[in-house]
PDB file of C-alpha atoms in Angstrom:
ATOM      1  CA  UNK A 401       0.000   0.000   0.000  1.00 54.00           C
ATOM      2  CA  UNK A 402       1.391   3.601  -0.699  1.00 59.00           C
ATOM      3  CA  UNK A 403       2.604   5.594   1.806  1.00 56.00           C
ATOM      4  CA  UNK A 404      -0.500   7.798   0.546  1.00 50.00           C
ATOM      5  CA  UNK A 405      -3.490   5.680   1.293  1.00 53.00           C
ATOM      6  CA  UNK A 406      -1.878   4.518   4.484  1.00 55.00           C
ATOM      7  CA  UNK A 407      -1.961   8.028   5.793  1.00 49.00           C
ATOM      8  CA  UNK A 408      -5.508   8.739   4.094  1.00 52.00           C
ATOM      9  CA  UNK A 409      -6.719   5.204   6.130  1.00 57.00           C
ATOM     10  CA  UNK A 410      -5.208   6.797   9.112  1.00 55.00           C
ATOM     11  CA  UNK A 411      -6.922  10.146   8.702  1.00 57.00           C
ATOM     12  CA  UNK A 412      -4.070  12.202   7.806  1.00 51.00           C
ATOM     13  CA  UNK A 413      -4.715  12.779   4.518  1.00 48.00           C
ATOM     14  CA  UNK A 414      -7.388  13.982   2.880  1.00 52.00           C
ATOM     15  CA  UNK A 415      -9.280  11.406   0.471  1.00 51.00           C
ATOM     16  CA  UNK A 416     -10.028  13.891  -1.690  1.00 54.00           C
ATOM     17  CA  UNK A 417      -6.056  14.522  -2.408  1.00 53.00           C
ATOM     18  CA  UNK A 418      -5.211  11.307  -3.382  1.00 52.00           C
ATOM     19  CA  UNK A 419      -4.047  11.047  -6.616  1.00 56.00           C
ATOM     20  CA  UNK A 420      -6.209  10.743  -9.986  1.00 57.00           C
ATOM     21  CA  UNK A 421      -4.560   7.774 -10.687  1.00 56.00           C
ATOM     22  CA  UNK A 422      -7.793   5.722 -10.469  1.00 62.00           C
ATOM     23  CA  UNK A 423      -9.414   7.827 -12.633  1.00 63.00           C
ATOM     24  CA  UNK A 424      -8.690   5.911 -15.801  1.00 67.00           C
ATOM     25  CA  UNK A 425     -10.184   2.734 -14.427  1.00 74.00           C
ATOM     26  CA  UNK A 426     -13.346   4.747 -12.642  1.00 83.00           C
ATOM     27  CA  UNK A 427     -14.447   6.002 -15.872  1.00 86.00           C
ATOM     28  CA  UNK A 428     -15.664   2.840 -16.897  1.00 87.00           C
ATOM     29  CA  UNK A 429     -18.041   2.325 -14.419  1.00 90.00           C
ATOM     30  CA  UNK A 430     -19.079   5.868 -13.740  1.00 90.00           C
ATOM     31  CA  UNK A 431     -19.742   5.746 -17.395  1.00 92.00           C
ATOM     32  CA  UNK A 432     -21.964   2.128 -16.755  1.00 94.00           C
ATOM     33  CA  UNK A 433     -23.582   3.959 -14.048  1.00 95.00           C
ATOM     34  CA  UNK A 434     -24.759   6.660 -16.453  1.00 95.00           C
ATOM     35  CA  UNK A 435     -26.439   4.220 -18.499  1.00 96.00           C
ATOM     36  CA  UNK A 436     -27.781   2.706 -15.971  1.00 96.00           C
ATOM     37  CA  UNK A 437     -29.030   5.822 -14.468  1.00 97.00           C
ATOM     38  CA  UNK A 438     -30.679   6.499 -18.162  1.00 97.00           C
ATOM     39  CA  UNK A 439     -31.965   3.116 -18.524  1.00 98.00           C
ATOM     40  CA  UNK A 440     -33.747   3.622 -14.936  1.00 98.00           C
ATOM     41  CA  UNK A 441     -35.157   7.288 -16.026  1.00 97.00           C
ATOM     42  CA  UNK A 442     -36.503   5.679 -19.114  1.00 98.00           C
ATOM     43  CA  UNK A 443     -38.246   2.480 -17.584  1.00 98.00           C
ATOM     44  CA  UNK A 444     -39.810   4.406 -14.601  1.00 98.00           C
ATOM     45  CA  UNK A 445     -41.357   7.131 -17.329  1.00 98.00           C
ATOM     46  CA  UNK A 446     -42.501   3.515 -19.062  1.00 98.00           C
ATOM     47  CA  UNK A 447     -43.633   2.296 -16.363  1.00 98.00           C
ATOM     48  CA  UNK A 448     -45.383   5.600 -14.994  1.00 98.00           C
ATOM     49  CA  UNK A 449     -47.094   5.548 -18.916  1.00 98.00           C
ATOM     50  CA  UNK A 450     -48.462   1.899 -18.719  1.00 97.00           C
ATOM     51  CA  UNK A 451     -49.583   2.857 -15.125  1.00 98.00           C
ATOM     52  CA  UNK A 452     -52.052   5.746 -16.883  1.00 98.00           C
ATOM     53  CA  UNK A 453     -52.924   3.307 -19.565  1.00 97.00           C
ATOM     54  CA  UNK A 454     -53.880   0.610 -17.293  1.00 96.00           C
ATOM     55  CA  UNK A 455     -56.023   3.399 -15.398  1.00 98.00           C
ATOM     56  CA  UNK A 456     -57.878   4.742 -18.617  1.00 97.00           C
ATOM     57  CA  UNK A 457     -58.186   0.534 -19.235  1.00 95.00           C
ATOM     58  CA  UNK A 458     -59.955   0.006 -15.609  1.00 96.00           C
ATOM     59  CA  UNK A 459     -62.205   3.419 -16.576  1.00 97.00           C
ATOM     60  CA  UNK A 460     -62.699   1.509 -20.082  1.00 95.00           C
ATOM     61  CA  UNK A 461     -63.651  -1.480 -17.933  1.00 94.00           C
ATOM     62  CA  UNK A 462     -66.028   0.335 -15.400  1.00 96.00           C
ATOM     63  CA  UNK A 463     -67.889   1.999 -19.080  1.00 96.00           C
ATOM     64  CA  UNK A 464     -68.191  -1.510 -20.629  1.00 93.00           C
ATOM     65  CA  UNK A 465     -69.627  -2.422 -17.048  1.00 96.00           C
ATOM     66  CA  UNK A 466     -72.179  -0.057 -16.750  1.00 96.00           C
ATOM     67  CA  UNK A 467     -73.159  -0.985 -20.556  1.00 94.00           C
ATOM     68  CA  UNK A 468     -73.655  -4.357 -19.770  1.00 95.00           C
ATOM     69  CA  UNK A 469     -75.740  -3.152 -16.414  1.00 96.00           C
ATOM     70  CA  UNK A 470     -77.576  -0.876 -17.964  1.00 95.00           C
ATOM     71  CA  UNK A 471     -79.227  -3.939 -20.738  1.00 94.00           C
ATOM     72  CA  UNK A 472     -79.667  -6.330 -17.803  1.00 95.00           C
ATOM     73  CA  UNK A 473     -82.039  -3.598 -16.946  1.00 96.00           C
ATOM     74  CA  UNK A 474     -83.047  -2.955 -19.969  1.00 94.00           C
ATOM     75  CA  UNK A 475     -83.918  -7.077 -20.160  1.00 94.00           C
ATOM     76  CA  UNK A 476     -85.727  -6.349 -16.325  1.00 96.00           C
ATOM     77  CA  UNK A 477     -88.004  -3.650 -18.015  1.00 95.00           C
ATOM     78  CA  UNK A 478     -88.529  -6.088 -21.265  1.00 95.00           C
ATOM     79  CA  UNK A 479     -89.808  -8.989 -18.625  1.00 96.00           C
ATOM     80  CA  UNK A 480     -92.196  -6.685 -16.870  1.00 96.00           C
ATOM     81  CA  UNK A 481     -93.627  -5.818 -20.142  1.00 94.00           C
ATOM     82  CA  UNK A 482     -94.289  -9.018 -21.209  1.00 95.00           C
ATOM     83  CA  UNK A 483     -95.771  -9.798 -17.663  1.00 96.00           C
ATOM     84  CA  UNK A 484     -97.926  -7.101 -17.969  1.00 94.00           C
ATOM     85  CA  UNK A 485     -98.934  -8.116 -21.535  1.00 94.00           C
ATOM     86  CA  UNK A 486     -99.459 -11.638 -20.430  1.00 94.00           C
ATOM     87  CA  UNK A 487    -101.958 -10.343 -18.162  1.00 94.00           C
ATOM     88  CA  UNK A 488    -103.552  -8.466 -21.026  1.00 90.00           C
ATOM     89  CA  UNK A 489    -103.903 -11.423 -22.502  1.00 91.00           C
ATOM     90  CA  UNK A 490    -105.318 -13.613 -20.167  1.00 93.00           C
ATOM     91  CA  UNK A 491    -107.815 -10.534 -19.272  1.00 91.00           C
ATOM     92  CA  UNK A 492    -108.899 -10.320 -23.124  1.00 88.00           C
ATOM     93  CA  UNK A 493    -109.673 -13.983 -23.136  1.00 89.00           C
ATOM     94  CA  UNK A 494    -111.610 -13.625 -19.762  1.00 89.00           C
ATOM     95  CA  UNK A 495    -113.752 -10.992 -21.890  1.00 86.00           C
ATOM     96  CA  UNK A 496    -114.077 -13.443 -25.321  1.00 86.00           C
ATOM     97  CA  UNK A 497    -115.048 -15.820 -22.764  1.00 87.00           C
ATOM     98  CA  UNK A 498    -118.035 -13.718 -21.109  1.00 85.00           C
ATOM     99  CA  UNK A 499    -118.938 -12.742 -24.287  1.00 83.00           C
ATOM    100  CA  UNK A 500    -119.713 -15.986 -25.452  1.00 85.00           C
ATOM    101  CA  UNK A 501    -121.161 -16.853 -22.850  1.00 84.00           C
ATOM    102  CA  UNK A 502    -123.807 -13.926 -22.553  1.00 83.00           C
ATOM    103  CA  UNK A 503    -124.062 -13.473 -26.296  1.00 74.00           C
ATOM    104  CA  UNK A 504    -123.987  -9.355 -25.759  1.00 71.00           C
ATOM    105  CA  UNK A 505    -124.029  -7.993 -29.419  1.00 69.00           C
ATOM    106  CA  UNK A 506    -122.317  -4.386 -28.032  1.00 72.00           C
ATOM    107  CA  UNK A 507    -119.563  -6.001 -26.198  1.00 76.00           C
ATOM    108  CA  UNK A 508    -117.919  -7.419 -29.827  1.00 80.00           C
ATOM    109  CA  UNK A 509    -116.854  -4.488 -30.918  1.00 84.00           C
ATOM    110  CA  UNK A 510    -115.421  -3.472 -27.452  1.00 83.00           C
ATOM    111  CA  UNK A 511    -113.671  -6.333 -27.651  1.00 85.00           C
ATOM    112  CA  UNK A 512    -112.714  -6.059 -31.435  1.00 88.00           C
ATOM    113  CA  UNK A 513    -111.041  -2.612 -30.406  1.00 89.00           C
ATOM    114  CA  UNK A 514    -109.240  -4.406 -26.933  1.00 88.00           C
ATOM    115  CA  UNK A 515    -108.087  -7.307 -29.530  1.00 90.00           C
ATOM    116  CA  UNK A 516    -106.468  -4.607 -32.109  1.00 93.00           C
ATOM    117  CA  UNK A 517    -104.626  -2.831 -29.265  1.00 91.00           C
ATOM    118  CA  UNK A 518    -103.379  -5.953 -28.026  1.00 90.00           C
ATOM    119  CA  UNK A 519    -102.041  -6.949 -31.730  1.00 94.00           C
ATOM    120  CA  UNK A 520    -101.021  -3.257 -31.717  1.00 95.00           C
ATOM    121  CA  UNK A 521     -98.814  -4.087 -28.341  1.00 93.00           C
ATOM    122  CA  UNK A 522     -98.024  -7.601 -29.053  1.00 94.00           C
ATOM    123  CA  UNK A 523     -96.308  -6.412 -32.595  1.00 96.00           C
ATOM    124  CA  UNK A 524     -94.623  -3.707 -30.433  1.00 95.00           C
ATOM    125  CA  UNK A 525     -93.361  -6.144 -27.992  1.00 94.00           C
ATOM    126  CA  UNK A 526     -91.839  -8.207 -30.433  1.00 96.00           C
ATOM    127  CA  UNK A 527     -89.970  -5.730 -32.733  1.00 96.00           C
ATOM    128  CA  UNK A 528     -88.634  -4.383 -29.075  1.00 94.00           C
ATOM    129  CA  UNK A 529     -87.690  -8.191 -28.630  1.00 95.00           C
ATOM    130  CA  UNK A 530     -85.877  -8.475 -31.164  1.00 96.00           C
ATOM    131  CA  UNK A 531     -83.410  -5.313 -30.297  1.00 95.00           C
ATOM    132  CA  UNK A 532     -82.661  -6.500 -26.961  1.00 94.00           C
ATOM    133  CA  UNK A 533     -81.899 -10.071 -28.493  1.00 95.00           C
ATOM    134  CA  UNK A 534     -79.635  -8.275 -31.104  1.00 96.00           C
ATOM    135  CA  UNK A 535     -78.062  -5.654 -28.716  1.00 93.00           C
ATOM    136  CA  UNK A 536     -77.205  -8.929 -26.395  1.00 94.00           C
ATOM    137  CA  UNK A 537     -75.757 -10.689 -29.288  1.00 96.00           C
ATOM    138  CA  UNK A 538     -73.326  -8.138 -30.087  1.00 95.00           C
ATOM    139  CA  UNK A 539     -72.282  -7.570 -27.037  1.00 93.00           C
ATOM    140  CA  UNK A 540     -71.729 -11.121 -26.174  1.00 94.00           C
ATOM    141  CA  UNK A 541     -69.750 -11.249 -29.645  1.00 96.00           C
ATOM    142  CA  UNK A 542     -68.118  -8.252 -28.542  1.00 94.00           C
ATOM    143  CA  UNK A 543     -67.177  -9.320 -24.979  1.00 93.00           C
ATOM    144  CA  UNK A 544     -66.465 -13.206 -26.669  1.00 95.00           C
ATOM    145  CA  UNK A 545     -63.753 -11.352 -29.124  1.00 95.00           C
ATOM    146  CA  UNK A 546     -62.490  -9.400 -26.189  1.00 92.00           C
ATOM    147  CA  UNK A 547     -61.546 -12.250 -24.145  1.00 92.00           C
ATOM    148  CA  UNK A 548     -60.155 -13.992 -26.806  1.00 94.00           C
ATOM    149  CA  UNK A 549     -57.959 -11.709 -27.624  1.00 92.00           C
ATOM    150  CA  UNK A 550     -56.799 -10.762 -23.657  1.00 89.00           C
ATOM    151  CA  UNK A 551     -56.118 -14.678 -23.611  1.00 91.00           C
ATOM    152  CA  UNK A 552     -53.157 -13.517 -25.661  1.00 90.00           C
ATOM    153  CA  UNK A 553     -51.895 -10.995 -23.778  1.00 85.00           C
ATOM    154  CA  UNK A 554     -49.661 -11.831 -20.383  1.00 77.00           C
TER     155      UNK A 554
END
């Protein structure tokens, strides 16, 4: 050991005097530990951009959430209305039913008029039917696709 460091162990000597004779092989790594530095700088901005990403993808989420929500009540509403038009139904044929039995000439075209609103609602019904059925099969296809393709992704 120089004479040099010994006294710089000991304390008599400042660190910071010894020679630059070091510096030649320090380079090297205070050179790696600028790149390394950089490297770190650039992964943590990565890493702070897939962080916002994955945040806009949970808000994503949350919006395809509410979608799918918002046509289970949409199919809740659908089922009440076809309760509600069952019960029509069963009503009008309560009235055919009286009416045959009590043979009231004024009552048919009450119940011609009851029997064209019900078509009127039954057609309704249907055609509304057959948007929820559609809406639900594109977003099953939709949702299908979706996890097919997140099946790819680790």
């Amino acid at each position: 050991m120089s004479k040099l460091l010994m006294f710089a162990a000991m304390g008599f000597v400042s660190a910071l005097s010894l020679p630059t004779v070091f510096a030649d092989d320090h380079a090297g790594m205070k050179k790696e530990h600028e790149t390394a530095h950089a490297q770190h700088d650039k992964w943590a901005a990565e890493h702070a951009k897939m962080r916002v990403e994955h945040l806009r993808a949970l808000a994503m989420i949350a919006k395809l959430q509410a979608h799918i929500y918002e046509h289970e009540a949409e199919l809740v509403e659908h089922d009440e209305k076809i309760r509600a038009h069952e019960d029509h139904a069963m009503h009008h044929a309560e009235e055919i039913a009286a009416h045959e039995k009590d043979g009231d000439a004024s009552n048919h075209e009450h119940l011609e008029k009851e029997h064209a609103a019900f078509k009127a609602e039954h057609g309704a019904m249907a055609k509304k039917h057959d948007e929820v059925k559609a809406g639900h099969e594109k977003l099953h296809e939709v949702l299908t696709k979706l996890m097919e393709l997140m099946k790819k992704v680790k």
